[in-house]
Amino acid sequence: MPGKIKIGFIGAGGIARPHAFAINSLKYYYRDAPEVSLVSVSSASVQSRESFAADFGFSKAVSPRQFFTDNEIDTVYILGPNSVHFDHFSEALKMPSIKRIYIEKPLCSGKDEEFKMTVLSARRPDVTIQAGFQYLFMTAVREAVNVWKSGVLGVPLHFEIKYFHGDYLQKSYRDKRANRLTPSPDGGAMADLGSHAISLAVAFLGNGLKVNEALKAGKFPDVDPYSDLFSLITLSDSETGAAGTLSASRIASGSGDTLSMEFYCTKGCLRFSSQNPDYLEYYLEETGTWTRKNTGSNYPGVTSFPSGHVPAGWLRAMIHAHYIFLTGNKEDVMPDIKHALEVQRIVREFSEIIKAKLP
């Protein structure tokens, strides 16, 4: 177990809040939770960083320039605007005390930055790097990985993965989040939502998935025509011959916020939906039966807070993601830099196809 971990946030916006919650909650869930110190938070906005520091217990609020020269920080969370993730990643790796970097998706903006991230991370194998794909840590998804790896489902044939919500139908919502409506690969539905779905595809099918086709739909006068509100890609796996579709929508009325996946294989199938986050369902041809397994909050070291049967949900998965990141423990599927860059490649290839089709 590491000594006291000294954490700095670069970014003090909406996504930073659940990360702060997760870190501050670790001690309630894990008896071996590491001791942490919230050293510094940085943002371009003085008001944002100072109010964030006061709300969540950070010792100081500083400018980005000051942040990256702080030799006390050994763990950096990159949570700023998508367009500066790569720059912040590069600066964090230069910090002499750096041991860990947690980076939100999308990682970067373009093929050149992907290559540079590969090179930079390879030069620092001593630094733990984890990306923000917390759906991999949902209990039902973790159990689905176990079923998949057991081989009982056979060889994959085809699949469908979707991540839908509808909030961007409202102009007031779009106005508040204009920085997320930039063109892919650092903005749009595929980068924001679809990257989580791609992460699941990579987790189950492995690296090297081929992007065969890409489509986008939906337009509003206030949205850049190169930004995707609904997006769809077709993927294929050369090793197994499996193929399927992956779609992301910000304009799916009535969908709430739903991530779902269905994998059909030679000996059965499995399916999961975040609308029922504590259940995994799978079917076996051999027995002709469906199994609906309640996974609850079945993380290692289950204690009375919470008991193992209680619902887990999105925030609980994020808490476990931070536990794994800060302790150095491992899961069956890790959203490390290789996983994250594979997701980023597919997002970028989607954007290249879309841009080639537009005038």
Tab-separated table of N, CA, C and O in Angstrom, residues 241-309:
chain	number	residue	atom	x	y	z
A	241	GLY	N	-14.235	-12.900	-36.984
A	241	GLY	CA	-15.218	-12.673	-38.037
A	241	GLY	C	-16.467	-11.977	-37.549
A	241	GLY	O	-17.396	-11.732	-38.332
A	242	ALA	N	-16.532	-11.644	-36.262
A	242	ALA	CA	-17.705	-10.974	-35.704
A	242	ALA	C	-17.826	-9.563	-36.262
A	242	ALA	O	-16.829	-8.919	-36.604
A	243	ALA	N	-19.066	-9.090	-36.361
A	243	ALA	CA	-19.322	-7.730	-36.826
A	243	ALA	C	-20.520	-7.176	-36.075
A	243	ALA	O	-21.336	-7.932	-35.523
A	244	GLY	N	-20.612	-5.850	-36.058
A	244	GLY	CA	-21.736	-5.266	-35.356
A	244	GLY	C	-21.785	-3.764	-35.512
A	244	GLY	O	-20.977	-3.159	-36.231
A	245	THR	N	-22.735	-3.170	-34.816
A	245	THR	CA	-22.926	-1.729	-34.868
A	245	THR	C	-22.722	-1.127	-33.488
A	245	THR	O	-22.978	-1.765	-32.462
A	246	LEU	N	-22.275	0.110	-33.497
A	246	LEU	CA	-22.084	0.862	-32.269
A	246	LEU	C	-22.602	2.278	-32.529
A	246	LEU	O	-22.210	2.905	-33.517
A	247	SER	N	-23.511	2.742	-31.680
A	247	SER	CA	-24.116	4.043	-31.923
A	247	SER	C	-24.153	4.875	-30.654
A	247	SER	O	-24.182	4.353	-29.538
A	248	ALA	N	-24.140	6.190	-30.864
A	248	ALA	CA	-24.188	7.145	-29.759
A	248	ALA	C	-25.124	8.268	-30.145
A	248	ALA	O	-25.075	8.768	-31.272
A	249	SER	N	-25.982	8.664	-29.213
A	249	SER	CA	-26.936	9.724	-29.505
A	249	SER	C	-27.067	10.670	-28.331
A	249	SER	O	-27.162	10.243	-27.175
A	250	ARG	N	-27.097	11.971	-28.656
A	250	ARG	CA	-27.411	12.994	-27.672
A	250	ARG	C	-28.840	13.506	-27.858
A	250	ARG	O	-29.272	14.389	-27.132
A	251	ILE	N	-29.547	12.958	-28.832
A	251	ILE	CA	-30.857	13.481	-29.196
A	251	ILE	C	-31.897	12.372	-29.247
A	251	ILE	O	-32.859	12.431	-30.020
A	252	ALA	N	-31.738	11.341	-28.401
A	252	ALA	CA	-32.673	10.219	-28.345
A	252	ALA	C	-33.733	10.524	-27.289
A	252	ALA	O	-33.532	10.277	-26.096
A	253	SER	N	-34.847	11.073	-27.711
A	253	SER	CA	-35.892	11.509	-26.786
A	253	SER	C	-36.385	10.360	-25.921
A	253	SER	O	-36.641	9.256	-26.415
A	254	GLY	N	-36.470	10.617	-24.624
A	254	GLY	CA	-37.016	9.631	-23.695
A	254	GLY	C	-36.074	8.537	-23.271
A	254	GLY	O	-36.458	7.651	-22.507
A	255	SER	N	-34.835	8.588	-23.720
A	255	SER	CA	-33.903	7.497	-23.415
A	255	SER	C	-33.209	7.659	-22.072
A	255	SER	O	-32.544	6.726	-21.603
A	256	GLY	N	-33.331	8.825	-21.459
A	256	GLY	CA	-32.622	9.056	-20.201
A	256	GLY	C	-31.129	9.101	-20.464
A	256	GLY	O	-30.653	9.916	-21.234
A	257	ASP	N	-30.422	8.205	-19.854
A	257	ASP	CA	-28.978	8.081	-20.076
A	257	ASP	C	-28.677	6.591	-20.029
A	257	ASP	O	-28.444	6.028	-18.968
A	258	THR	N	-28.713	5.946	-21.186
A	258	THR	CA	-28.700	4.483	-21.245
A	258	THR	C	-27.558	3.954	-22.088
A	258	THR	O	-27.420	4.299	-23.264
A	259	LEU	N	-26.741	3.116	-21.478
A	259	LEU	CA	-25.704	2.361	-22.176
A	259	LEU	C	-26.130	0.904	-22.196
A	259	LEU	O	-26.452	0.327	-21.140
A	260	SER	N	-26.165	0.299	-23.361
A	260	SER	CA	-26.587	-1.103	-23.460
A	260	SER	C	-25.713	-1.850	-24.440
A	260	SER	O	-25.135	-1.266	-25.368
A	261	MET	N	-25.612	-3.161	-24.220
A	261	MET	CA	-24.828	-3.992	-25.138
A	261	MET	C	-25.481	-5.360	-25.264
A	261	MET	O	-26.078	-5.880	-24.316
A	262	GLU	N	-25.367	-5.937	-26.456
A	262	GLU	CA	-25.830	-7.298	-26.734
A	262	GLU	C	-24.773	-7.984	-27.596
A	262	GLU	O	-24.387	-7.457	-28.637
A	263	PHE	N	-24.297	-9.129	-27.131
A	263	PHE	CA	-23.337	-9.928	-27.875
A	263	PHE	C	-23.969	-11.289	-28.174
A	263	PHE	O	-24.434	-11.980	-27.253
A	264	TYR	N	-23.991	-11.674	-29.453
A	264	TYR	CA	-24.541	-12.959	-29.885
A	264	TYR	C	-23.403	-13.855	-30.344
A	264	TYR	O	-22.570	-13.453	-31.172
A	265	CYS	N	-23.363	-15.062	-29.791
A	265	CYS	CA	-22.238	-15.978	-30.008
A	265	CYS	C	-22.739	-17.345	-30.451
A	265	CYS	O	-23.946	-17.605	-30.488
A	266	THR	N	-21.815	-18.240	-30.760
A	266	THR	CA	-22.184	-19.562	-31.288
A	266	THR	C	-22.885	-20.434	-30.252
A	266	THR	O	-23.639	-21.340	-30.600
A	267	LYS	N	-22.665	-20.178	-28.956
A	267	LYS	CA	-23.258	-21.018	-27.916
A	267	LYS	C	-24.208	-20.253	-26.997
A	267	LYS	O	-24.692	-20.808	-26.013
A	268	GLY	N	-24.465	-18.991	-27.315
A	268	GLY	CA	-25.365	-18.228	-26.456
A	268	GLY	C	-25.205	-16.741	-26.684
A	268	GLY	O	-24.606	-16.293	-27.670
A	269	CYS	N	-25.747	-15.962	-25.766
A	269	CYS	CA	-25.639	-14.515	-25.881
A	269	CYS	C	-25.625	-13.902	-24.485
A	269	CYS	O	-25.981	-14.554	-23.494
A	270	LEU	N	-25.199	-12.643	-24.415
A	270	LEU	CA	-25.303	-11.907	-23.154
A	270	LEU	C	-25.736	-10.485	-23.456
A	270	LEU	O	-25.514	-9.963	-24.551
A	271	ARG	N	-26.397	-9.875	-22.459
A	271	ARG	CA	-26.847	-8.504	-22.641
A	271	ARG	C	-26.842	-7.769	-21.309
A	271	ARG	O	-26.966	-8.375	-20.245
A	272	PHE	N	-26.676	-6.467	-21.423
A	272	PHE	CA	-26.618	-5.597	-20.245
A	272	PHE	C	-27.167	-4.239	-20.626
A	272	PHE	O	-26.972	-3.758	-21.746
A	273	SER	N	-27.866	-3.602	-19.688
A	273	SER	CA	-28.332	-2.239	-19.865
A	273	SER	C	-28.123	-1.478	-18.565
A	273	SER	O	-28.407	-1.996	-17.477
A	274	SER	N	-27.640	-0.252	-18.685
A	274	SER	CA	-27.451	0.565	-17.489
A	274	SER	C	-28.766	0.963	-16.841
A	274	SER	O	-28.772	1.471	-15.725
A	275	GLN	N	-29.885	0.727	-17.513
A	275	GLN	CA	-31.179	0.952	-16.872
A	275	GLN	C	-31.452	-0.105	-15.805
A	275	GLN	O	-32.288	0.093	-14.929
A	276	ASN	N	-30.762	-1.232	-15.907
A	276	ASN	CA	-30.800	-2.275	-14.868
A	276	ASN	C	-29.354	-2.599	-14.494
A	276	ASN	O	-28.841	-3.674	-14.814
A	277	PRO	N	-28.681	-1.663	-13.817
A	277	PRO	CA	-27.220	-1.756	-13.673
A	277	PRO	C	-26.720	-2.906	-12.819
A	277	PRO	O	-25.541	-3.243	-12.876
A	278	ASP	N	-27.600	-3.529	-12.041
A	278	ASP	CA	-27.167	-4.592	-11.139
A	278	ASP	C	-27.492	-5.987	-11.665
A	278	ASP	O	-27.390	-6.964	-10.923
A	279	TYR	N	-27.884	-6.060	-12.949
A	279	TYR	CA	-28.247	-7.348	-13.515
A	279	TYR	C	-27.464	-7.635	-14.791
A	279	TYR	O	-27.329	-6.771	-15.661
A	280	LEU	N	-26.978	-8.858	-14.894
A	280	LEU	CA	-26.413	-9.381	-16.127
A	280	LEU	C	-27.322	-10.505	-16.606
A	280	LEU	O	-27.748	-11.345	-15.807
A	281	GLU	N	-27.625	-10.514	-17.891
A	281	GLU	CA	-28.447	-11.579	-18.464
A	281	GLU	C	-27.659	-12.311	-19.546
A	281	GLU	O	-27.009	-11.673	-20.386
A	282	TYR	N	-27.709	-13.647	-19.500
A	282	TYR	CA	-27.079	-14.411	-20.571
A	282	TYR	C	-27.864	-15.695	-20.825
A	282	TYR	O	-28.526	-16.239	-19.937
A	283	TYR	N	-27.791	-16.162	-22.075
A	283	TYR	CA	-28.539	-17.333	-22.537
A	283	TYR	C	-27.553	-18.368	-23.048
A	283	TYR	O	-26.569	-18.032	-23.714
A	284	LEU	N	-27.808	-19.647	-22.730
A	284	LEU	CA	-26.963	-20.745	-23.205
A	284	LEU	C	-27.773	-21.687	-24.084
A	284	LEU	O	-28.829	-22.183	-23.664
A	285	GLU	N	-27.295	-21.920	-25.311
A	285	GLU	CA	-27.969	-22.838	-26.230
A	285	GLU	C	-28.058	-24.248	-25.654
A	285	GLU	O	-29.046	-24.956	-25.847
A	286	GLU	N	-27.021	-24.667	-24.935
A	286	GLU	CA	-26.959	-26.035	-24.414
A	286	GLU	C	-28.108	-26.350	-23.468
A	286	GLU	O	-28.674	-27.445	-23.497
A	287	THR	N	-28.467	-25.377	-22.655
A	287	THR	CA	-29.539	-25.602	-21.669
A	287	THR	C	-30.864	-24.983	-22.093
A	287	THR	O	-31.910	-25.319	-21.544
A	288	GLY	N	-30.810	-24.065	-23.054
A	288	GLY	CA	-32.033	-23.398	-23.496
A	288	GLY	C	-32.627	-22.490	-22.432
A	288	GLY	O	-33.843	-22.277	-22.404
A	289	THR	N	-31.778	-21.944	-21.579
A	289	THR	CA	-32.289	-21.126	-20.478
A	289	THR	C	-31.564	-19.784	-20.407
A	289	THR	O	-30.383	-19.660	-20.738
A	290	TRP	N	-32.317	-18.799	-19.924
A	290	TRP	CA	-31.763	-17.495	-19.597
A	290	TRP	C	-31.358	-17.474	-18.130
A	290	TRP	O	-32.061	-17.999	-17.278
A	291	THR	N	-30.237	-16.845	-17.843
A	291	THR	CA	-29.819	-16.578	-16.466
A	291	THR	C	-29.817	-15.073	-16.267
A	291	THR	O	-29.192	-14.339	-17.041
A	292	ARG	N	-30.548	-14.641	-15.247
A	292	ARG	CA	-30.561	-13.213	-14.897
A	292	ARG	C	-29.903	-13.086	-13.530
A	292	ARG	O	-30.491	-13.409	-12.501
A	293	LYS	N	-28.672	-12.651	-13.532
A	293	LYS	CA	-27.873	-12.652	-12.312
A	293	LYS	C	-27.834	-11.267	-11.690
A	293	LYS	O	-27.468	-10.281	-12.324
A	294	ASN	N	-28.223	-11.201	-10.425
A	294	ASN	CA	-28.141	-9.955	-9.656
A	294	ASN	C	-26.718	-9.837	-9.124
A	294	ASN	O	-26.289	-10.620	-8.287
A	295	THR	N	-25.993	-8.846	-9.617
A	295	THR	CA	-24.600	-8.688	-9.206
A	295	THR	C	-24.434	-7.766	-8.008
A	295	THR	O	-23.405	-7.788	-7.339
A	296	GLY	N	-25.433	-6.934	-7.728
A	296	GLY	CA	-25.370	-6.064	-6.551
A	296	GLY	C	-24.106	-5.237	-6.496
A	296	GLY	O	-23.617	-4.749	-7.505
A	297	SER	N	-23.550	-5.109	-5.297
A	297	SER	CA	-22.316	-4.344	-5.100
A	297	SER	C	-21.204	-5.315	-4.715
A	297	SER	O	-20.653	-5.260	-3.627
A	298	ASN	N	-20.887	-6.217	-5.633
A	298	ASN	CA	-20.007	-7.355	-5.337
A	298	ASN	C	-18.532	-7.044	-5.542
A	298	ASN	O	-17.797	-7.827	-6.132
A	299	TYR	N	-18.087	-5.896	-5.056
A	299	TYR	CA	-16.681	-5.556	-5.176
A	299	TYR	C	-15.871	-6.275	-4.098
A	299	TYR	O	-16.414	-6.668	-3.068
A	300	PRO	N	-14.572	-6.430	-4.319
A	300	PRO	CA	-13.744	-7.099	-3.311
A	300	PRO	C	-13.786	-6.370	-1.971
A	300	PRO	O	-13.917	-5.147	-1.916
A	301	GLY	N	-13.712	-7.143	-0.929
A	301	GLY	CA	-13.700	-6.550	0.397
A	301	GLY	C	-15.037	-5.985	0.811
A	301	GLY	O	-15.121	-4.926	1.436
A	302	VAL	N	-16.126	-6.678	0.444
A	302	VAL	CA	-17.465	-6.198	0.794
A	302	VAL	C	-17.592	-6.093	2.306
A	302	VAL	O	-17.268	-7.016	3.047
A	303	THR	N	-18.037	-4.950	2.765
A	303	THR	CA	-18.270	-4.734	4.187
A	303	THR	C	-19.723	-4.352	4.383
A	303	THR	O	-20.546	-4.463	3.481
A	304	SER	N	-20.059	-3.884	5.559
A	304	SER	CA	-21.439	-3.507	5.829
A	304	SER	C	-21.820	-2.189	5.164
A	304	SER	O	-22.965	-1.756	5.234
A	305	PHE	N	-20.866	-1.534	4.520
A	305	PHE	CA	-21.179	-0.299	3.817
A	305	PHE	C	-20.625	-0.363	2.409
A	305	PHE	O	-19.435	-0.103	2.194
A	306	PRO	N	-21.449	-0.691	1.433
A	306	PRO	CA	-22.809	-1.174	1.606
A	306	PRO	C	-22.788	-2.694	1.691
A	306	PRO	O	-21.743	-3.295	1.478
A	307	SER	N	-23.909	-3.295	1.961
A	307	SER	CA	-23.957	-4.759	1.905
A	307	SER	C	-23.913	-5.184	0.441
A	307	SER	O	-24.219	-4.399	-0.457
A	308	GLY	N	-23.546	-6.430	0.211
A	308	GLY	CA	-23.292	-6.883	-1.146
A	308	GLY	C	-24.488	-6.889	-2.062
A	308	GLY	O	-24.325	-6.910	-3.276
A	309	HIS	N	-25.720	-6.847	-1.519
A	309	HIS	CA	-26.896	-6.962	-2.373
A	309	HIS	C	-27.451	-5.614	-2.817
A	309	HIS	O	-28.371	-5.566	-3.630
